[in-house]
Short mmCIF file of C-alpha atoms in Angstrom, two decimals:
data_model
loop_
_atom_site.label_atom_id
_atom_site.label_comp_id
_atom_site.label_asym_id
_atom_site.label_seq_id
_atom_site.Cartn_x
_atom_site.Cartn_y
_atom_site.Cartn_z
CA MET U 26 -46.73 3.14 41.29
CA TYR U 27 -47.81 -0.36 40.16
CA LEU U 28 -47.75 -1.96 43.24
CA VAL U 29 -49.61 0.91 45.13
CA ASN U 30 -52.99 -0.18 43.54
CA LEU U 31 -52.90 -3.82 43.99
CA THR U 32 -55.21 -5.84 45.42
CA ALA U 33 -55.21 -7.88 48.90
CA GLY U 34 -55.58 -11.06 46.16
CA GLU U 35 -52.22 -9.86 43.99
CA GLN U 36 -50.77 -8.67 47.07
CA THR U 37 -50.55 -12.41 48.65
CA PHE U 38 -50.00 -13.67 44.91
CA VAL U 39 -46.57 -11.32 45.34
CA GLN U 40 -45.94 -12.33 48.50
CA ARG U 41 -45.32 -16.01 47.05
CA LEU U 42 -43.09 -14.96 44.07
CA VAL U 43 -40.80 -13.00 46.69
CA ILE U 44 -41.22 -15.96 48.76
CA GLN U 45 -39.64 -18.16 46.58
#
C-alpha cells in the first residue's frame, strides 16, 4: 500500500488534504 510507505513530509501533506 502507498500509505504504508509515506515519509513524514508526505504524511503531513496527506493530513492537510484530509483536514480540508
